[in-house]
């Protein structure tokens, strides 16, 4: 995000991320007059470890196809699928094509574009614990560098369960595939190496630290891209533009004018087919740890000194540091966990979570979580941040709703007009991306009546272009070397520091009971009570 301006194409020997003053700090190259090379990835090979899985088909293949369609991938770009399954290149290409034809925002694939994409798709069969598979992979990649001109630039995407990360990164290292390719590791080959790791990043603070340590033994932090696809969503990136690109909002973005903030990540889907993963994970780890806390950090951060990755991540980190971990007593008061039972969502019958075939029949895993958090900072002291997320809710919506304080004087009350609703600014992340402002207006006529009306900006109406998919944006960022929209090691660890006490109290049984809610409802009544106690109510998006 930071470097989305005109840039020089970096020289192969000089990775963009190695630039002083801070080795951790990737910086944009100087502007190059007259040339807009902003989103063109460099020639590189992307190796997808675990390429035969769901993620490749659903997200990665469509994202790459659309990036190519948009002209953002160079002709040299090559994908290598690395997985255990016996496949040949053609079968792997078919797997990607099927994904594009099913899940791409532009579908079906255009034959000419697909043919050019397919020429750069290869498969490498091997077991992740077999050193020979990596030795062969290294040869395979060298051959691609020679044949396709990918300049030794490599992006490894770990589309595998996190338990396999240590094995894979160590094997990559042993096969000489992990080196940075810059002068700091003299004697290494040319070109850059980066690794993208998927969420969940650990399951608690300790496991996240271990994972960070294991990655750090092999890679520099500048090489590690921890993906949180919410940061790639267009509306989330727009948060920074909305706040810092306009003079209007930033002066009121604080405790003096804002009463409270609600962050909702609501899904209509249950756990369909993902019961095994989900039952070991739960809503707090699945959504709050990454997506919801990242939304909160982007919403609440101070303006960065510059729009560079490290400045941005420093500011987000300050927000997370301001969120104080709860005591067990706070957990019981300030959190609600729920699990859905059978009901109806969008006209479809949904079975109880515990009746899912991959879920334990006595599972205590939460499919809904609501939290009241605070940020101890000059800007936000005393402003509650209410977060909620759930599966099997009545509508799919992600939004940040800001409730402003009431006008200081109820002037119109003297004329018998009832108290007007407080102003609300709702930033809709998805679907119907846009920003809505609710304020009071005089109803036309001779008397004085006030009604709340909407001022409504919608992406779909204001812009004629489709928003790129989050993965499209993030893959390009990783190829370009811009980590702004990826989470840093300290951010993930801090998120776990915030959530660990909640998980511990819930599991110890002293963090409040597990509440049940009917599929198709907005969660358990206890979630409403969490706000009612404070004289507030959840917005019904
Ligand atoms: C993923 C979670 O990270 O995000 C899923 O693991 C969830 O459980 C998904 O459904 C939601 O993503 P989106 O982009 O559809 O809102």
XYZ file of C-alpha atoms and ligand atoms in Angstrom:
557
model
C 0.000 0.000 0.000
C 2.764 2.372 0.887
C 4.610 2.022 -2.347
C 1.744 2.180 -4.764
C 3.293 5.023 -6.657
C 5.693 5.186 -9.551
C 8.848 3.311 -8.803
C 12.053 2.218 -10.392
C 12.212 -1.430 -11.256
C 14.734 -2.737 -8.752
C 17.980 -4.235 -9.901
C 18.206 -7.934 -9.327
C 21.174 -7.648 -6.988
C 19.513 -4.967 -4.875
C 16.330 -6.195 -3.235
C 14.037 -3.275 -2.567
C 13.729 -4.263 1.035
C 17.380 -3.895 1.980
C 17.462 -0.160 1.935
C 18.910 1.933 4.766
C 18.447 3.375 7.324
C 16.662 0.425 8.850
C 17.321 -3.011 7.431
C 13.824 -4.068 8.527
C 12.317 -1.301 6.569
C 11.411 -1.837 2.920
C 11.177 1.531 1.236
C 9.889 2.590 -2.136
C 12.411 3.439 -4.743
C 12.501 7.002 -6.029
C 9.824 8.045 -8.439
C 10.629 7.492 -12.048
C 9.300 10.303 -14.107
C 6.677 9.570 -16.674
C 6.577 5.838 -16.122
C 3.817 4.170 -14.185
C 5.278 0.863 -13.208
C 3.446 0.935 -9.934
C 1.749 -2.449 -9.863
C 3.864 -4.462 -12.230
C 5.437 -7.371 -10.408
C 9.002 -8.237 -11.207
C 9.736 -11.432 -13.100
C 9.621 -14.149 -10.477
C 8.596 -17.682 -9.694
C 5.905 -18.311 -7.138
C 6.171 -21.718 -5.518
C 2.952 -22.826 -3.877
C 3.702 -25.396 -1.191
C 0.533 -27.431 -0.746
C -0.652 -26.448 -4.190
C -3.309 -29.125 -4.585
C -5.405 -27.768 -1.696
C -8.497 -25.683 -1.548
C -6.752 -22.325 -1.161
C -4.977 -22.593 -4.506
C -8.183 -23.384 -6.318
C -10.391 -20.863 -4.529
C -8.095 -17.912 -4.016
C -4.605 -18.142 -5.474
C -5.369 -19.277 -9.024
C -8.154 -16.683 -9.530
C -5.980 -13.959 -7.984
C -3.045 -14.716 -10.283
C -5.275 -14.983 -13.318
C -6.880 -11.608 -12.601
C -3.491 -10.019 -11.967
C -2.364 -11.284 -15.354
C -5.582 -10.108 -16.963
C -5.053 -6.674 -15.461
C -1.536 -6.526 -16.913
C 0.180 -6.652 -13.549
C 2.211 -9.814 -14.059
C 5.150 -9.864 -16.441
C 5.296 -12.519 -19.158
C 8.147 -14.254 -17.326
C 5.980 -14.920 -14.262
C 5.938 -18.630 -13.399
C 4.011 -20.722 -10.896
C 5.310 -23.980 -9.533
C 2.907 -26.163 -7.597
C 4.760 -28.194 -4.985
C 2.801 -30.952 -3.289
C 2.760 -34.596 -2.399
C 0.136 -35.702 -4.881
C 1.298 -37.381 -8.107
C 0.316 -34.951 -10.844
C 1.873 -33.844 -14.066
C 2.055 -30.254 -15.302
C -1.112 -30.614 -17.357
C -3.154 -32.022 -14.500
C -1.976 -29.178 -12.266
C -2.877 -26.632 -14.939
C -6.345 -28.200 -15.098
C -6.645 -27.811 -11.325
C -5.877 -24.088 -11.590
C -8.150 -23.600 -14.575
C -11.011 -25.271 -12.722
C -10.431 -22.861 -9.829
C -10.467 -19.841 -12.120
C -13.600 -20.964 -13.926
C -15.353 -21.516 -10.646
C -14.140 -18.786 -8.324
C -12.654 -15.927 -10.322
C -14.402 -12.560 -10.390
C -13.735 -12.676 -14.140
C -14.881 -16.011 -15.450
C -14.648 -18.153 -17.426
C -10.957 -17.771 -18.231
C -10.314 -16.077 -21.573
C -8.573 -18.635 -23.793
C -5.755 -16.330 -24.917
C -4.973 -15.141 -21.379
C -5.193 -18.640 -20.011
C -2.838 -20.003 -22.660
C -0.214 -17.441 -21.823
C -0.688 -18.113 -18.080
C -0.593 -21.893 -18.591
C 2.791 -21.710 -20.316
C 4.215 -20.565 -16.999
C 2.601 -23.207 -14.796
C 4.573 -26.251 -13.698
C 4.285 -28.922 -11.068
C 6.886 -30.332 -8.726
C 5.936 -33.493 -6.887
C 7.581 -34.217 -3.560
C 7.111 -34.918 0.135
C 7.664 -31.935 2.368
C 9.927 -33.962 4.654
C 12.092 -35.345 1.865
C 15.376 -33.412 1.434
C 15.742 -34.709 -2.119
C 12.459 -33.076 -3.081
C 14.005 -29.693 -2.227
C 17.287 -30.428 -3.970
C 15.254 -31.238 -7.073
C 13.111 -28.158 -6.512
C 16.235 -25.996 -6.442
C 17.317 -27.454 -9.785
C 13.818 -27.004 -11.147
C 13.810 -23.339 -10.144
C 17.277 -22.749 -11.579
C 16.075 -24.198 -14.854
C 13.043 -21.859 -14.803
C 15.355 -18.902 -14.154
C 17.346 -19.838 -17.230
C 14.427 -20.698 -19.489
C 11.945 -18.046 -18.462
C 14.123 -15.218 -17.208
C 12.745 -15.123 -13.659
C 16.051 -13.685 -12.404
C 16.322 -15.799 -9.259
C 13.324 -14.037 -7.689
C 11.239 -16.485 -5.685
C 8.088 -16.235 -3.678
C 7.231 -19.268 -1.566
C 3.594 -19.473 -0.525
C 3.046 -21.848 2.384
C -0.510 -22.999 1.692
C -0.153 -25.742 4.292
C -1.119 -26.143 7.957
C 1.206 -24.103 10.204
C 2.478 -27.312 11.800
C 4.379 -27.908 8.533
C 6.042 -24.465 8.424
C 9.164 -25.409 10.410
C 9.808 -28.497 8.305
C 9.372 -26.647 5.030
C 11.404 -23.558 5.907
C 14.250 -25.670 7.258
C 14.278 -27.827 4.176
C 14.246 -24.742 1.962
C 17.208 -23.441 3.910
C 19.163 -26.665 3.636
C 18.599 -26.754 -0.101
C 19.906 -23.178 -0.382
C 16.472 -21.865 -1.322
C 15.938 -19.442 1.532
C 18.764 -16.984 1.054
C 17.996 -13.338 0.738
C 20.084 -13.001 -2.383
C 21.556 -9.676 -1.335
C 24.998 -8.669 -0.194
C 24.219 -9.454 3.405
C 24.585 -13.113 2.595
C 27.566 -13.044 0.344
C 28.059 -15.906 -2.009
C 24.333 -16.483 -2.324
C 22.613 -16.510 -5.666
C 21.082 -13.393 -7.128
C 17.470 -12.330 -6.791
C 15.137 -12.076 -3.841
C 13.369 -14.736 -1.812
C 10.178 -14.072 0.117
C 7.811 -16.341 1.957
C 4.086 -15.859 2.503
C 2.570 -17.630 5.471
C -1.129 -18.132 5.923
C -3.197 -17.688 9.034
C -3.828 -18.868 11.671
C -0.414 -17.779 12.824
C -0.139 -19.944 15.914
C -2.923 -20.837 18.278
C -1.712 -18.794 21.250
C 1.143 -16.512 22.215
C 3.587 -19.297 22.867
C 3.002 -21.101 19.579
C 3.117 -17.802 17.648
C 6.446 -16.944 19.285
C 7.793 -20.367 18.440
C 6.656 -19.976 14.847
C 8.209 -16.522 14.596
C 11.443 -17.850 16.044
C 11.508 -20.757 13.636
C 10.913 -18.471 10.682
C 13.546 -16.042 11.947
C 16.153 -18.792 12.070
C 15.892 -19.063 8.310
C 14.495 -15.792 6.997
C 14.951 -12.102 7.748
C 11.731 -10.477 8.932
C 11.824 -8.475 5.680
C 11.380 -11.736 3.776
C 8.354 -12.901 5.762
C 4.870 -11.891 4.625
C 2.154 -12.960 7.101
C -1.071 -12.726 5.198
C -4.295 -11.397 6.681
C -6.522 -11.110 3.670
C -8.765 -8.491 5.342
C -5.952 -5.992 4.944
C -6.088 -6.541 1.193
C -9.748 -5.593 0.959
C -10.249 -2.352 -0.909
C -12.331 -0.738 1.814
C -9.777 -1.498 4.480
C -7.077 0.196 2.435
C -9.481 3.065 1.919
C -9.639 3.573 5.686
C -6.257 5.259 5.538
C -7.261 7.431 2.568
C -10.559 8.344 4.185
C -8.904 9.398 7.402
C -5.634 10.896 6.268
C -6.451 12.038 2.747
C -9.366 14.241 3.847
C -9.230 17.192 6.183
C -12.693 16.553 7.547
C -12.524 13.385 9.566
C -9.235 13.244 11.410
C -10.008 16.182 13.757
C -13.052 14.349 15.112
C -11.455 10.888 15.198
C -11.007 10.759 18.949
C -12.621 10.440 22.360
C -13.901 14.014 22.322
C -16.325 13.350 19.484
C -16.628 9.570 19.275
C -18.847 7.803 21.772
C -18.070 4.214 20.789
C -17.056 2.014 17.904
C -18.571 -1.284 16.779
C -16.741 -3.725 14.562
C -18.878 -6.494 13.117
C -17.648 -9.428 11.060
C -20.835 -11.407 10.458
C -21.074 -14.480 8.275
C -24.101 -16.424 7.140
C -22.114 -19.590 6.501
C -21.704 -22.227 9.165
C -18.573 -24.340 9.258
C -19.460 -26.346 6.153
C -16.719 -28.844 5.466
C -14.226 -27.132 7.785
C -15.487 -28.613 11.039
C -12.207 -30.259 11.921
C -10.177 -27.063 11.551
C -12.848 -24.878 13.051
C -13.541 -27.007 16.104
C -9.895 -26.709 17.104
C -9.900 -22.998 16.365
C -13.116 -21.102 17.167
C -14.261 -17.608 16.278
C -11.795 -15.762 18.489
C -8.752 -17.312 16.842
C -10.274 -17.540 13.376
C -11.569 -13.976 13.026
C -10.787 -11.763 16.015
C -7.067 -12.531 16.341
C -6.340 -11.352 12.824
C -9.151 -9.780 10.880
C -11.070 -7.919 13.600
C -8.034 -6.645 15.521
C -6.420 -5.538 12.278
C -9.568 -3.621 11.329
C -9.509 -2.009 14.743
C -5.830 -1.099 14.415
C -6.311 0.409 10.952
C -9.303 2.353 12.205
C -7.687 3.656 15.376
C -4.041 4.221 14.499
C -2.393 7.622 14.514
C -1.270 9.046 11.188
C 2.031 7.465 10.210
C 4.947 9.803 9.593
C 5.078 8.482 6.046
C 3.173 5.870 4.126
C 5.854 3.253 4.438
C 5.336 -0.257 5.659
C 7.219 0.093 8.909
C 5.657 3.439 9.816
C 2.217 1.997 9.219
C 2.914 -1.135 11.184
C 4.477 0.859 14.019
C 1.263 2.858 14.308
C -0.938 -0.248 14.271
C 1.312 -1.808 16.870
C 0.822 1.232 19.135
C -2.934 0.662 19.004
C -2.542 -2.997 19.913
C -0.205 -2.128 22.754
C -2.879 0.194 24.098
C -5.365 -2.676 24.360
C -4.765 -4.048 27.801
C -5.118 -7.816 28.286
C -8.108 -8.674 30.514
C -8.181 -10.300 33.923
C -10.431 -13.375 34.296
C -13.040 -11.174 36.016
C -12.952 -8.768 33.061
C -13.378 -11.673 30.693
C -16.585 -12.712 32.431
C -17.913 -9.141 32.216
C -16.597 -7.938 28.894
C -16.856 -10.964 26.628
C -19.613 -13.224 25.366
C -19.120 -16.511 23.567
C -21.803 -18.372 21.707
C -22.420 -21.441 19.610
C -25.197 -21.852 17.065
C -27.939 -24.398 17.248
C -30.231 -25.304 14.373
C -32.171 -22.587 12.637
C -32.736 -20.928 9.293
C -30.338 -18.678 7.434
C -31.419 -17.010 4.215
C -34.220 -19.525 3.786
C -31.973 -22.549 4.304
C -32.135 -24.931 7.225
C -28.890 -25.010 9.198
C -28.087 -27.895 11.527
C -26.621 -27.279 14.957
C -22.883 -26.753 15.068
C -22.480 -29.846 17.235
C -24.270 -31.942 14.597
C -21.645 -31.178 11.975
C -19.946 -34.502 11.215
C -16.455 -33.185 11.920
C -17.361 -31.431 15.168
C -17.273 -33.070 18.602
C -20.853 -33.676 19.814
C -20.055 -31.941 23.112
C -17.911 -29.216 21.557
C -17.463 -26.047 23.572
C -15.953 -24.159 20.635
C -17.392 -20.700 20.114
C -18.890 -19.853 16.728
C -19.753 -16.364 17.988
C -17.734 -13.938 20.052
C -18.442 -10.430 21.296
C -15.914 -8.360 23.200
C -15.703 -4.960 24.753
C -12.186 -3.610 24.433
C -10.573 -0.311 25.248
C -7.453 1.386 23.944
C -5.441 3.136 26.624
C -4.161 6.031 24.585
C -4.534 9.779 24.603
C -6.808 9.566 21.589
C -9.055 6.706 22.684
C -9.144 6.602 26.497
C -12.677 5.824 27.622
C -14.057 4.948 24.175
C -15.378 1.379 24.109
C -14.635 -0.734 21.055
C -17.231 -3.482 20.707
C -16.180 -6.338 18.456
C -18.436 -9.179 17.369
C -18.155 -11.987 14.920
C -20.181 -15.085 14.257
C -21.108 -17.840 11.879
C -24.703 -18.631 10.867
C -25.851 -15.039 11.427
C -28.692 -13.499 9.385
C -26.535 -11.583 6.920
C -22.985 -11.463 5.679
C -21.622 -8.089 6.591
C -18.368 -6.634 7.776
C -18.505 -3.056 8.964
C -17.013 -0.570 11.347
C -19.687 1.667 12.825
C -18.660 4.837 14.608
C -21.196 6.334 16.960
C -20.602 10.007 17.626
C -21.497 11.836 20.811
C -24.801 13.643 20.991
C -24.917 17.377 20.391
C -24.092 19.111 23.697
C -27.443 20.818 23.996
C -30.824 19.218 23.173
C -32.064 22.473 21.609
C -34.982 20.959 19.778
C -36.225 19.105 22.822
C -37.602 22.450 23.995
C -39.783 22.451 20.903
C -41.063 19.011 21.857
C -38.895 17.094 19.409
C -37.713 13.834 20.931
C -33.983 13.217 21.305
C -32.466 12.652 17.900
C -30.444 9.514 17.160
C -26.717 10.015 17.550
C -24.770 10.391 14.309
C -23.347 7.161 12.970
C -20.674 6.695 10.368
C -20.698 3.135 9.053
C -17.739 1.973 7.030
C -18.967 -1.045 5.115
C -16.091 -3.349 4.351
C -18.269 -5.907 2.568
C -20.548 -6.519 0.784
C -21.927 -3.281 -0.754
C -18.621 -1.609 0.010
C -19.042 2.016 0.952
C -19.451 4.593 3.686
C -22.732 5.682 5.199
C -23.333 8.725 7.378
C -26.539 8.917 9.388
C -27.659 12.305 10.631
C -30.849 14.123 11.570
C -32.731 16.221 8.993
C -35.860 18.310 9.186
C -38.870 16.620 7.696
C -40.295 19.020 5.059
C -43.362 20.869 6.236
C -44.487 23.616 8.590
C -43.941 21.774 11.847
C -40.630 20.708 13.345
C -39.991 17.066 12.973
C -36.569 15.494 12.699
C -35.794 12.209 11.077
C -32.521 10.341 10.618
C -31.404 10.182 6.998
C -28.501 8.557 5.163
C -25.694 10.014 3.140
C -24.466 7.031 1.264
C -21.280 6.492 -0.715
C -21.107 3.196 -2.580
C -18.099 1.956 -4.431
C -20.310 0.185 -6.941
C -22.041 3.442 -7.898
C -19.135 5.851 -7.750
C -16.545 3.784 -9.574
C -17.020 1.894 -12.782
C -14.316 -0.640 -11.977
C -14.542 -3.786 -9.894
C -12.460 -3.932 -6.752
C -9.654 -6.443 -6.988
C -9.893 -9.435 -4.749
C -7.826 -9.163 -1.555
C -5.517 -12.005 -2.574
C -4.834 -10.317 -5.895
C -3.687 -7.166 -4.138
C -1.637 -9.011 -1.560
C 0.128 -11.368 -3.954
C 1.177 -8.409 -6.059
C 2.353 -6.559 -2.955
C 4.513 -9.525 -1.997
C 5.977 -9.725 -5.504
C 6.635 -6.001 -5.480
C 8.175 -6.175 -2.019
C 5.678 -4.034 -0.153
C 4.791 -5.558 3.224
C 2.481 -2.722 4.346
C -0.607 -4.903 4.241
C 0.990 -7.889 5.942
C 1.273 -8.322 9.674
C 4.598 -8.030 11.388
C 5.948 -10.491 13.975
C 5.286 -8.165 16.927
C 1.710 -7.453 15.784
C 0.699 -11.103 15.764
C 2.321 -11.682 19.111
C 0.569 -8.698 20.634
C -2.778 -9.916 19.271
C -2.223 -13.189 21.100
C -1.245 -11.337 24.264
C -4.659 -9.690 24.114
C -6.572 -12.870 23.369
C -4.762 -15.488 25.434
C -6.336 -14.396 28.764
C -9.774 -14.584 27.160
C -9.187 -18.072 25.784
C -7.679 -19.181 29.101
C -10.631 -17.891 31.123
C -13.153 -19.420 28.740
C -11.413 -22.769 28.847
C -10.992 -22.668 32.624
C -14.709 -22.053 32.946
C -14.386 -18.708 34.758
C -14.830 -16.458 31.753
C -18.602 -16.730 31.506
C -20.734 -19.524 30.071
C -21.069 -20.677 26.487
C -24.376 -19.269 25.222
C -26.400 -20.901 22.475
C -28.064 -18.967 19.688
C -30.326 -20.040 16.894
C -28.768 -20.021 13.434
C -30.180 -16.981 11.668
C -30.252 -14.803 14.797
C -27.778 -12.053 15.704
C -26.116 -14.170 18.377
C -27.078 -14.846 21.984
C -29.050 -12.259 24.000
C -26.017 -11.955 26.271
C -24.267 -10.124 23.412
C -27.052 -7.526 23.398
C -26.817 -7.221 27.165
C -23.106 -6.476 26.863
C -24.038 -3.192 25.207
C -27.333 -2.559 26.982
C -25.411 -2.380 30.252
C -23.593 0.602 28.782
C -26.809 2.164 27.476
C -25.968 1.214 23.886
C -27.186 -1.250 21.284
C -25.620 -3.110 18.379
C -26.320 -1.614 15.012
C -28.407 -3.902 12.848
C -26.506 -3.667 9.591
C -11.078 -16.728 6.966
C -11.687 -17.582 8.037
O -9.859 -16.183 7.396
O -11.959 -15.667 6.641
C -13.038 -18.099 7.602
O -10.835 -18.671 8.323
C -13.921 -16.962 7.163
O -13.671 -18.815 8.660
C -13.208 -16.097 6.148
O -15.099 -17.518 6.605
C -14.021 -14.866 5.821
O -13.411 -14.186 4.767
P -14.266 -13.230 3.827
O -13.255 -12.584 2.957
O -15.211 -14.124 3.084
O -14.990 -12.288 4.729
